[in-house]
XYZ file of C-alpha atoms in Angstrom:
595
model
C 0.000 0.000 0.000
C 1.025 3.516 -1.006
C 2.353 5.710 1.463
C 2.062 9.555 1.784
C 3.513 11.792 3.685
C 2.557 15.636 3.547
C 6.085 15.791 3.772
C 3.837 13.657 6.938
C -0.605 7.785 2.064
C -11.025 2.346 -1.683
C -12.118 5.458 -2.694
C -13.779 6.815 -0.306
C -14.778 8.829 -3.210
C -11.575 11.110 -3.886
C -13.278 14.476 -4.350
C -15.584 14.171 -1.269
C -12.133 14.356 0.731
C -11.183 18.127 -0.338
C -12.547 21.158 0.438
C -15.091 22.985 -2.071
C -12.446 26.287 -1.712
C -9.840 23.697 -3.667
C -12.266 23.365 -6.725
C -11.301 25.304 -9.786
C -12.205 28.264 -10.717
C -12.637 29.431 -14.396
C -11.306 32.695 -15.531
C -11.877 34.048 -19.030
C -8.607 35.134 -20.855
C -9.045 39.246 -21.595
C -9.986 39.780 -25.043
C -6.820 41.443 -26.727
C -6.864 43.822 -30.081
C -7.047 42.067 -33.164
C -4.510 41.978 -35.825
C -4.970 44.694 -38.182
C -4.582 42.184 -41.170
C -5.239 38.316 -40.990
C -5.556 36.324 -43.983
C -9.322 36.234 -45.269
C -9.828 33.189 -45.274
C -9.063 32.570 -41.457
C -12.038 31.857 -39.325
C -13.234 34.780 -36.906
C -12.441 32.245 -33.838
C -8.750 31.608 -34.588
C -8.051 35.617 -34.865
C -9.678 36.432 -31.401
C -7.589 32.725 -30.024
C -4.480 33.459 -31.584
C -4.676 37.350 -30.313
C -5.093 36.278 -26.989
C -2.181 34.425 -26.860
C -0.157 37.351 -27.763
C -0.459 36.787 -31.739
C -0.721 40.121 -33.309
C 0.012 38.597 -36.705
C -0.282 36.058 -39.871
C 3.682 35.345 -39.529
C 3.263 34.725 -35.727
C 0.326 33.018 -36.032
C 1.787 30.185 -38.588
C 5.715 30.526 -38.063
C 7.577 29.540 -40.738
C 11.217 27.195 -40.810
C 12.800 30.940 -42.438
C 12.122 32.291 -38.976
C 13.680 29.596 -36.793
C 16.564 31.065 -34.977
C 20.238 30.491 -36.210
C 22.275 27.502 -35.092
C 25.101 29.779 -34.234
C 23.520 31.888 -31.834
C 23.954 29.161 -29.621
C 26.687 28.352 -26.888
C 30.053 26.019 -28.382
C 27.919 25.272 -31.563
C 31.427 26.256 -33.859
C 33.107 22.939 -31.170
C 30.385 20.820 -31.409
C 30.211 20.908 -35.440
C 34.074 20.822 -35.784
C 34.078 17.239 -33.061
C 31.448 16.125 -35.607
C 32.794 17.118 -38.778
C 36.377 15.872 -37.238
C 35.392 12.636 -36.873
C 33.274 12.052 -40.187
C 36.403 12.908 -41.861
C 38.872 10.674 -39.992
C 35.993 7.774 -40.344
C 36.063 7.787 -36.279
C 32.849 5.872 -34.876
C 30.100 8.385 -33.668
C 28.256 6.495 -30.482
C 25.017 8.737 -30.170
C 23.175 7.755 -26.742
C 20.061 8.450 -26.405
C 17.722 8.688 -23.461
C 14.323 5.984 -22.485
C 11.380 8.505 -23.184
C 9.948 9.724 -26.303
C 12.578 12.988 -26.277
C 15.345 11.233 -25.920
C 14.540 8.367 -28.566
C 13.421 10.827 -31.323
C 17.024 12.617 -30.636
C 18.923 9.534 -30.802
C 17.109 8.604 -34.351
C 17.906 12.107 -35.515
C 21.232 12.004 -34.401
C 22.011 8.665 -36.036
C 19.485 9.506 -39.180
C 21.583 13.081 -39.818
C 24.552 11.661 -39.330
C 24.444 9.316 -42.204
C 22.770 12.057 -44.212
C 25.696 14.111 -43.658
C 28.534 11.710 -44.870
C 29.088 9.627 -41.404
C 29.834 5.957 -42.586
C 30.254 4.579 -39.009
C 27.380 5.822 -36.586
C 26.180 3.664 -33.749
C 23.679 3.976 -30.661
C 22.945 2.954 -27.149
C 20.591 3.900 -25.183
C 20.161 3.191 -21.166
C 18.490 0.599 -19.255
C 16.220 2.548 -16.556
C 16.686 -0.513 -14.164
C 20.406 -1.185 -15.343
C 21.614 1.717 -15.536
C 19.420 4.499 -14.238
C 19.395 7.626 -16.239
C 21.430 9.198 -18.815
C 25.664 8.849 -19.142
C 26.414 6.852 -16.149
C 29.827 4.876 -15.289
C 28.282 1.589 -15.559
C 26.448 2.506 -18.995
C 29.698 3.295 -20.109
C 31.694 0.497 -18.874
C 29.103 -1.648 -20.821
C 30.205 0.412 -24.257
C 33.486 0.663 -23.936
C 33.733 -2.450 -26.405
C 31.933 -0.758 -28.800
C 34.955 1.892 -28.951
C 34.160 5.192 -30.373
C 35.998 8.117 -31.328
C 32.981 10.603 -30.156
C 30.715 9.915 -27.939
C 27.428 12.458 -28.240
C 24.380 12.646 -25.583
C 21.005 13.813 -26.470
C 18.325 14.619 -24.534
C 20.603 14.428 -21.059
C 24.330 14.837 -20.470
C 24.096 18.223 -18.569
C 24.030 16.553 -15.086
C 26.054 13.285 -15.751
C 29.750 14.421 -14.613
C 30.370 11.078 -13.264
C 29.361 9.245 -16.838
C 31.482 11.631 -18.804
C 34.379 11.632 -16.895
C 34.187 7.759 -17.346
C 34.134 8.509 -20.974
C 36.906 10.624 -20.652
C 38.912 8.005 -19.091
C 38.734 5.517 -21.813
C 40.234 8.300 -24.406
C 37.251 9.090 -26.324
C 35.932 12.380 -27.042
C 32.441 13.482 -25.660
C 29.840 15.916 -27.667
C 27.077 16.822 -24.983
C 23.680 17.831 -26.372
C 20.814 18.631 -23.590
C 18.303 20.921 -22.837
C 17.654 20.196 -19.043
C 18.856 22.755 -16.638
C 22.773 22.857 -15.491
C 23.930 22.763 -12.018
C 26.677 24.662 -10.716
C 29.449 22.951 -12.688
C 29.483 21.711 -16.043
C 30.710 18.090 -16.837
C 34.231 18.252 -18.565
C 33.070 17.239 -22.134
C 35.058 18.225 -25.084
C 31.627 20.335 -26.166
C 28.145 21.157 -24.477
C 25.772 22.804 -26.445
C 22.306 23.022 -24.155
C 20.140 26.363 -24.501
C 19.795 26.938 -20.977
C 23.763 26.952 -19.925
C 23.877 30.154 -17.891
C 24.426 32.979 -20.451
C 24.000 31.637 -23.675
C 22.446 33.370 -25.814
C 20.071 31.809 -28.179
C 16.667 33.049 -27.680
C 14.877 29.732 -27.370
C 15.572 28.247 -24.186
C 12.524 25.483 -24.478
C 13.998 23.431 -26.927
C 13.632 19.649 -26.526
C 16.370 17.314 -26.732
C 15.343 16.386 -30.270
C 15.735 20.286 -31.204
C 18.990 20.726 -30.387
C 20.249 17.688 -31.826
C 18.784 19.130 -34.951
C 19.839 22.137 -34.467
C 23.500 20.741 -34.212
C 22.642 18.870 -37.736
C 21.574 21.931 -39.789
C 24.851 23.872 -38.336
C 26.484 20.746 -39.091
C 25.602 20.887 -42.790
C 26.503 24.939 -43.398
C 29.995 23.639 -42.409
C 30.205 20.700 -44.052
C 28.945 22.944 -47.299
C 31.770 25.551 -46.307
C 34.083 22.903 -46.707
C 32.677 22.118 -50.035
C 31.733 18.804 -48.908
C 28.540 18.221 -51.042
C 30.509 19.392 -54.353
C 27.532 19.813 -57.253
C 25.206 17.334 -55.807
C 22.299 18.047 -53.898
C 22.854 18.215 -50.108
C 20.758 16.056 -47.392
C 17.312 17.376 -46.853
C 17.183 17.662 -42.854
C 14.030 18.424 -42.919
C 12.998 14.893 -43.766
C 13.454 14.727 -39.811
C 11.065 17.018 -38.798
C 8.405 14.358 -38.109
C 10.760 12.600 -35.323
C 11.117 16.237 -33.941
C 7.581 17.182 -33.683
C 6.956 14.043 -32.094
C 9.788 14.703 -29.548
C 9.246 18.175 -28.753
C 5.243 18.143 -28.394
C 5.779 14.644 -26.489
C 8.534 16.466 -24.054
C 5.730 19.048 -22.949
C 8.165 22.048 -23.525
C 6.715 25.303 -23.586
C 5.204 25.709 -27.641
C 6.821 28.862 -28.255
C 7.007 30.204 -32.164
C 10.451 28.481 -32.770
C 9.129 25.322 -31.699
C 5.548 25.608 -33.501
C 7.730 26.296 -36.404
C 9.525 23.039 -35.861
C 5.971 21.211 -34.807
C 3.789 22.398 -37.540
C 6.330 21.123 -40.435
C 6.495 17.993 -39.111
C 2.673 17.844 -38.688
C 2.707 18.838 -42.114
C 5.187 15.761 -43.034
C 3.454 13.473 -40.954
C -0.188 14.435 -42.594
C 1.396 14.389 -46.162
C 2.257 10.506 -45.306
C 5.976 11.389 -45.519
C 6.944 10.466 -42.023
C 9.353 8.092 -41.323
C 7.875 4.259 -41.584
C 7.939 3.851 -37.925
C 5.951 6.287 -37.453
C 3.741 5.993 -39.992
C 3.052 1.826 -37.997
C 2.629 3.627 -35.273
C -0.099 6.243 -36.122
C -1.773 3.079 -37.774
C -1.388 1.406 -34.463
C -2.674 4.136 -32.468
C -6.117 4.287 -34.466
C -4.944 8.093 -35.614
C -5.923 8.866 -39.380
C -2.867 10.491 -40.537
C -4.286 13.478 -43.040
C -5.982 14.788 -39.257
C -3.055 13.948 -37.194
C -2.973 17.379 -34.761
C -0.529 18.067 -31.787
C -2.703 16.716 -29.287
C -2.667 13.085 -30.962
C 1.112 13.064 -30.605
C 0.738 14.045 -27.136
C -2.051 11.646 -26.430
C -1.490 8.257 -28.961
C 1.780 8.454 -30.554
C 4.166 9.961 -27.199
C 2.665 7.692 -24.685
C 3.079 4.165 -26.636
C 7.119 5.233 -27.317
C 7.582 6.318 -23.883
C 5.499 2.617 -22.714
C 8.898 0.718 -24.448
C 11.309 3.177 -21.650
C 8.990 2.610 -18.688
C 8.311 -1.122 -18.960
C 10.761 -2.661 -21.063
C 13.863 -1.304 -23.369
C 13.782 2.061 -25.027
C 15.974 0.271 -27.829
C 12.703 -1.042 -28.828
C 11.372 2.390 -29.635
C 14.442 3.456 -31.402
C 14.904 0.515 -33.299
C 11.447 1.250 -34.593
C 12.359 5.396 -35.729
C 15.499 3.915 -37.054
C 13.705 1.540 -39.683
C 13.242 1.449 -43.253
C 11.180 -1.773 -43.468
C 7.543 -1.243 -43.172
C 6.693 -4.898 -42.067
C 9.169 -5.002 -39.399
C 7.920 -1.455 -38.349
C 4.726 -3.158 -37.990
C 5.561 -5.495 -35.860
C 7.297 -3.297 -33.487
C 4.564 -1.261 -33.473
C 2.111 -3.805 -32.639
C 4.384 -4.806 -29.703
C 4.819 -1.246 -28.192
C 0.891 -0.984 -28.538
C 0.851 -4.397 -26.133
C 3.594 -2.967 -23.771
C 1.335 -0.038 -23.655
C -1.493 -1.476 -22.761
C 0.233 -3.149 -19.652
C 1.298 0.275 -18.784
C -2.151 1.733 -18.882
C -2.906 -1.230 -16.315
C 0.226 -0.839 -13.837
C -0.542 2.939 -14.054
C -4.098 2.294 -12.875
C -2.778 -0.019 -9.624
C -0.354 2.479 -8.676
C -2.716 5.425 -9.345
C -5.501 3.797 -7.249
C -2.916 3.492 -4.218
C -2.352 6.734 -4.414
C -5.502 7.993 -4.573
C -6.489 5.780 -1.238
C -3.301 6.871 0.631
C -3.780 10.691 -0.250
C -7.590 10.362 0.187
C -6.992 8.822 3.685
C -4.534 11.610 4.677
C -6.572 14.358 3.559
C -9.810 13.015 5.408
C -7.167 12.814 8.775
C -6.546 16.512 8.033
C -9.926 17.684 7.916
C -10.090 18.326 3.972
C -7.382 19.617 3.804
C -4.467 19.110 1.352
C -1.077 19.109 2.231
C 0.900 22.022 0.522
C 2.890 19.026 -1.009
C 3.180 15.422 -1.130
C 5.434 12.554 -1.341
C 4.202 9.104 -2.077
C 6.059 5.555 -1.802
C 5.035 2.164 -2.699
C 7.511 -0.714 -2.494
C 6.121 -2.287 -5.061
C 5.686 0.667 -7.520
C 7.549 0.377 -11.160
C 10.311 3.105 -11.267
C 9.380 3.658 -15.356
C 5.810 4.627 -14.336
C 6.243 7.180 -10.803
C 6.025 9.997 -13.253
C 2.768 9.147 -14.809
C 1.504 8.592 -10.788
C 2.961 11.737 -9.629
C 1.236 13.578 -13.103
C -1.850 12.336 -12.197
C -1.389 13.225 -8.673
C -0.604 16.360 -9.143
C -3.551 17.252 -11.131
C -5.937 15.441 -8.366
C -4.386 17.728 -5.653
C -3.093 20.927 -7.520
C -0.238 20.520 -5.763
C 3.761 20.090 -6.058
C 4.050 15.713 -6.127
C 6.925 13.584 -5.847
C 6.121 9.764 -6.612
C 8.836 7.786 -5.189
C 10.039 3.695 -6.259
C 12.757 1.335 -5.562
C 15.522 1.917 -8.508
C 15.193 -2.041 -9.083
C 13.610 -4.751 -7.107
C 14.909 -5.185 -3.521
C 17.173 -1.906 -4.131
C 17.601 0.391 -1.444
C 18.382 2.910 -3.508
C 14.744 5.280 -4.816
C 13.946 7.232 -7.912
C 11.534 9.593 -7.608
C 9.505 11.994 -10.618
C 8.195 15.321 -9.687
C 5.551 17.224 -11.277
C 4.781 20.562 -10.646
C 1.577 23.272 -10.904
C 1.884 26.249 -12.693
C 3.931 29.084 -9.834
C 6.503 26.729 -8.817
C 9.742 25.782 -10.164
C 10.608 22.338 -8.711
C 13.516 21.868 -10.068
C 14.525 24.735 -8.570
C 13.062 23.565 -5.397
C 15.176 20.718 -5.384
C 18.052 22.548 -5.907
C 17.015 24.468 -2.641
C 16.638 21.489 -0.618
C 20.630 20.159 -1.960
C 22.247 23.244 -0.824
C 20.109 23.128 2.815
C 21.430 19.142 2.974
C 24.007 18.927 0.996
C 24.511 14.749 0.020
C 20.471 13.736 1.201
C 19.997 13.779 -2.411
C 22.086 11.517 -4.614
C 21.567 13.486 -8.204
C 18.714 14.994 -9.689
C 17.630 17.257 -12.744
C 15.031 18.350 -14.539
C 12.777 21.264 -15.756
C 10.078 23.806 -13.896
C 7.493 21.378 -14.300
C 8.601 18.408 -14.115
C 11.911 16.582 -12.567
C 13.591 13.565 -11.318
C 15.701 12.701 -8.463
C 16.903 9.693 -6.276
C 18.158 9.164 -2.821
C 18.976 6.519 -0.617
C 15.170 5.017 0.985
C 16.716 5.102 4.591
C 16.927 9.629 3.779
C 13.224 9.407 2.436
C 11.877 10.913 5.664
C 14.323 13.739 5.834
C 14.109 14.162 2.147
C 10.435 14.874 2.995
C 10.492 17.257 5.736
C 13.084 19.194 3.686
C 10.896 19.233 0.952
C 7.735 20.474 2.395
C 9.818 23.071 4.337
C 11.054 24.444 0.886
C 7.354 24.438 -0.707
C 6.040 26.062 2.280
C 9.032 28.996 2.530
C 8.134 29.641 -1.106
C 5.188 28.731 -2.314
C 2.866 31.736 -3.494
C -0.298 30.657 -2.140
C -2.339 32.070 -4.931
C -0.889 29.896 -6.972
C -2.619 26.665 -4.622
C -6.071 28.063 -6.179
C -6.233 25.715 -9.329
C -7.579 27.859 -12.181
C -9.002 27.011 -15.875
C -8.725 29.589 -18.534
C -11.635 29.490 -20.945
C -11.781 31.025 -24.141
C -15.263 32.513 -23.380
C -18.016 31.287 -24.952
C -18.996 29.933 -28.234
C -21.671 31.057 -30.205
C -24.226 28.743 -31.576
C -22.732 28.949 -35.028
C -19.188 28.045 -33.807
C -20.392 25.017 -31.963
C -20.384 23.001 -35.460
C -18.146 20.287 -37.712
C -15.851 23.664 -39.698
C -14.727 25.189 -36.427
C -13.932 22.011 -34.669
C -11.441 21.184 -37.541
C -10.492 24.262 -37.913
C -9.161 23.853 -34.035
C -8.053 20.804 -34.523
C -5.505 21.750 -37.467
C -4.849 25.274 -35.907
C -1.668 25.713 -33.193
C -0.322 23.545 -32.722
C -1.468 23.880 -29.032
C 0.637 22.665 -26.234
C 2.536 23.300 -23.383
C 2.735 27.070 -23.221
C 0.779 28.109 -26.085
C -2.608 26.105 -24.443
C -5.251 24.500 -26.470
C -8.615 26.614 -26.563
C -11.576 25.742 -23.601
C -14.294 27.213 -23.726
C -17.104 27.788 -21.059
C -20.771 28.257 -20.625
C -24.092 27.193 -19.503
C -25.537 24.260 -20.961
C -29.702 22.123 -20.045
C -28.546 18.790 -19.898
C -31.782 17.006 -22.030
C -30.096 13.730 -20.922
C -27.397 11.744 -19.058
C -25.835 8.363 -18.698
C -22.964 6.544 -17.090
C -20.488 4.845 -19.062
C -17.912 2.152 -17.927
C -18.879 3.455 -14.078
C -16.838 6.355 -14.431
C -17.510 8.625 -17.149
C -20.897 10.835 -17.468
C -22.086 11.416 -21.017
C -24.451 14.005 -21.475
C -26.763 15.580 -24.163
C -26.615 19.162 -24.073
C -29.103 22.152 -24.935
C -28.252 25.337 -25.766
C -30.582 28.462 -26.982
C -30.419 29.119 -30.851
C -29.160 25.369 -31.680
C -32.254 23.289 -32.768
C -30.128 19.880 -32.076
C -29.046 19.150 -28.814
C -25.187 18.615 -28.017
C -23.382 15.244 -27.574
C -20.516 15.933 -24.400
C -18.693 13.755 -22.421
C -16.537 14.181 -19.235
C -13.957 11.345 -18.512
C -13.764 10.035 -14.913
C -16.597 12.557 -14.392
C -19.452 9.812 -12.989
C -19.432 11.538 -8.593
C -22.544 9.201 -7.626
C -25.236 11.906 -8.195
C -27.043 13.102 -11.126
C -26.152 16.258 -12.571
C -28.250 19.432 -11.825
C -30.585 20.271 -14.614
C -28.603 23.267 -15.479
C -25.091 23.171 -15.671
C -22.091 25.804 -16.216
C -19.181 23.558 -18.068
C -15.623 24.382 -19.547
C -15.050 22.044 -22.552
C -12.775 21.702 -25.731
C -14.673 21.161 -28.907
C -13.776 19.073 -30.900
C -15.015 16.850 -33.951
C -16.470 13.103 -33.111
C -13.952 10.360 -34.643
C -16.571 7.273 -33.343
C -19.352 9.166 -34.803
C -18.268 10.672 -38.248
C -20.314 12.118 -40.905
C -19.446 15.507 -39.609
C -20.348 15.239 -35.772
C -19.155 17.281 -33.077
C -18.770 16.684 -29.587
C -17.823 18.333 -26.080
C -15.214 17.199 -23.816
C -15.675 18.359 -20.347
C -13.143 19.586 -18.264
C -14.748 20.760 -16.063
C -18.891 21.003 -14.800
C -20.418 22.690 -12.541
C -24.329 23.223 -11.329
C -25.537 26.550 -12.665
């Protein structure tokens, strides 16, 4: 049984346990000045979204690759490409490794993908174990490559943090390219080059890059030199853009913030990936996944495609997943496929144990406290997976509205933990953790990560003071407006929006994500009708004045035990209805309220 400790862990039903201050409130974004020119043909809804997300324009609105930000703008790009373009000459073996979740396996298959493109005849990969090796460059990853005996030696997607890992590369003679975009500590490892966005005065202007977007980044400033050099003579040169699909699916499944650098990067390889030009892996896995390509949007990625590559990291080998991006034959891309969609599946069901614990141990505590919920909360389970304690913590954290940490043993019988943080929006917690290392300096054993999200791990016999340490930091400086969980609507639709046209035109808008949010909207609905599907999820049919046919919605996990009130006040996405077709619409609830 889960443990939880407010850095103090079968349903009771969940919600009945918090107080009705902790339930969120919906605020309407301000309406902002329109553009004074959009294109004609662009729907009345996406000017007044895009505008209140700070679009004043067409170009800002649809960024294009000709505005992505140069390569050289960032930090020991010139070292980087000249270790690269080093060894392709002297035929040296380039060993890219690669990380176990979606970001690090769509970096590794760019790596090794632009490589070859670019004239490298002898490129290998590796990618960690999670219950081997733990994560990114470590000593005993390394020790377990050395036969494979590179000249260069390039991270993606981590490297920043693992000084122990490079040195170990170091100490075999090879050179080491490091390509990250996770936060630095205080010291830098000694690699030969470290190109990561967010090393302490660098000055590109992107600092949410993925892993996958650096990597590529290093390839196209990779290519000017090799062209310099006159490498390409009167031949065409390599098309990187071919490997925009892999980075779209890396950088919306990463969850970094979508600014217009990155929707650049996203909407091509949306574009690719609609066009039926991705990369035959992918192309088995959208089949997989149920997704029809030509409608692909960000959210699938996010939703289908992200979670069944990350499922091959968290239960089994990541190798599996790259070995799938890396392929060129459709049948075995099939199969792989087929097998990530069964590995998923047994996530989705080790997910739902570990969630349900959680849920009972949190539940319990907050009932002790009165309805109450602890400014923060650390759980522990024995027998948790360690490749699945960031999917518990996620789903935690969105429960409570409150900083998480989901804690397992590194391997079976291990006394050694890994924890994954997740974060709400206010709070930095990788910055928090950083607070709590310098207050104890050796309770944690490493840890890393972003504002959002981060990972960590300790010895179990510190967990208790790694709790009250942790706590003590959230409470010191947490804002407490930023405990109030809020949804931002969109406002309300009018009763010609709520049709097929605009939820398409939503659905092939963006792309939304992280940072650049996809649009909810809010209002008051009748409800004509209700039912209860699978015991947990409450589909309703919806009324609303000036529509003659009532409105299909659903809300997932919605089903509290009681009918809903006649009238109801709802925040929903709208969007079209895949299991329905001929043009239907439907409503997914976020959020419903009696009006």
């Amino acid at each position: 049984m889960a443990r939880v400790d407010t850095c103090s862990a079968f349903r009771p039903p969940f919600e009945s346990a918090l107080s009705s201050s902790d339930t969120p409130q919906i605020q309407r974004r301000p309406l902002a000045p329109a553009a004074t020119a959009w294109p004609a043909d662009m729907l009345p809804l996406l000017q007044r979204l895009y505008a209140a997300r700070g679009v004043t324009d067409a170009a800002q609105a649809h960024p294009k690759l000709a505005q992505l930000h140069a390569p050289e703008l960032m930090g020991s790009m010139q070292a980087a490409v000249e270790l690269l373009a080093t060894a392709i000459a002297n035929d040296e073996r380039i060993l890219v490794v690669g990380d176990f979740d979606c970001d690090g396996a769509t970096a590794c298959a760019v790596g090794v993908r632009g490589l070859r493109m670019l004239g490298a005849r002898d490129v290998v990969h590796a990618v960690p174990n999670r219950m081997l090796h733990g994560y990114g460059l470590s000593p005993s990853l390394v020790a377990d490559l050395a036969p494979l005996q590179p000249g260069l030696l390039v991270t993606v997607d981590h490297g920043i943090a693992c000084h122990a890992g490079v040195r170990a590369a170091k100490a075999l003679g090879w050179k080491v390219l490091v390509t990250d975009h996770h936060l630095p500590g205080e010291q830098l490892p000694p690699a030969d080059a470290l190109v990561d966005p967010n090393i302490d005065g660098d000055a590109f202007p992107s600092k949410s890059l993925a892993g996958v977007g650096v990597i590529f980044y290093v390839l196209m400033a990779l290519r000017r030199h090799l062209r310099g050099q006159g490498a390409f003579g009167a031949g065409p040169e390599p098309d990187l853009l071919t490997l925009l699909d892999l980075v779209a699916v890396g950088t919306v499944a990463d969850l970094v913030a979508l600014d217009a650098n990155n929707r650049a990067l996203v909407a091509a390889g949306l574009r690719r990936l609609r066009a039926g030009q991705g990369c035959v892996g992918l192309q088995a896995l959208i089949e997989a996944s149920g997704r029809d390509p030509a409608r692909l949007s960000a959210t699938d990625i996010g939703f289908a495609l992200g979670p069944r590559l990350n499922a091959a990291g968290r239960l089994e080998d990541m190798a599996l997943g790259i070995e799938l991006l890396l392929t060129e034959d459709r049948s075995q891309a099939r199969d792989i496929a087929q097998t990530l969609e069964q590995i998923n599946a047994e996530r989705r069901a080790v997910q739902q144990l570990m969630t349900d614990d959680a849920e009972l141990a949190v539940s319990r505590a907050v009932l002790r406290a009165e309805g109450e919920r602890p400014i923060a909360a650390c759980l522990f389970d024995a027998e948790w997976h360690p490749g699945v304690v960031g999917l518990v913590a996620s789903k935690m954290k969105d429960r409570l509205h409150r900083p998480v940490i989901a804690f397992a043993p590194a391997e079976p019988g291990s006394d050694a933990l890994r924890g994954s943080a997740r974060s709400i929006p206010g709070f930095h917690i990788r910055d928090a953790l950083a607070l709590v290392n310098a207050a104890h300096p050796g309770l944690i054993d490493k840890f890393g990560g972003h504002a959002m999200a981060a990972g960590l791990s300790l010895p179990h016999a510190r967990l208790d003071d790694f709790q009250r340490a942790f706590v003590a930091v959230v409470a010191a400086s947490m804002d407490p407006a930023a405990l109030q969980q809020q949804l931002m609507s969109d406002g309300e639709l009018a009763p010609a929006e709520l049709d097929f046209r605009h939820a398409e035109a939503l659905r092939l808008a963006g792309p939304w994500g992280q940072g650049f949010p996809e649009p909810l909207f809010d209002g008051h609905f009748q409800v004509a009708r209700w039912q209860v599907l699978k015991e947990k999820h409450l589909k309703l049919s919806l009324r609303v004045p000036g529509r003659a046919e009532p409105l299909n919605a659903i809300h997932f996990s919605g089903w509290k035990g009681t009918a809903p009130a006649n009238h109801v006040h709802i925040a929903y996405r709208l969007v079209s209805d895949d299991y329905r077709g001929g043009g239907a619409i439907q409503l997914i609830i976020e959020h419903c309220a009696d009006a």
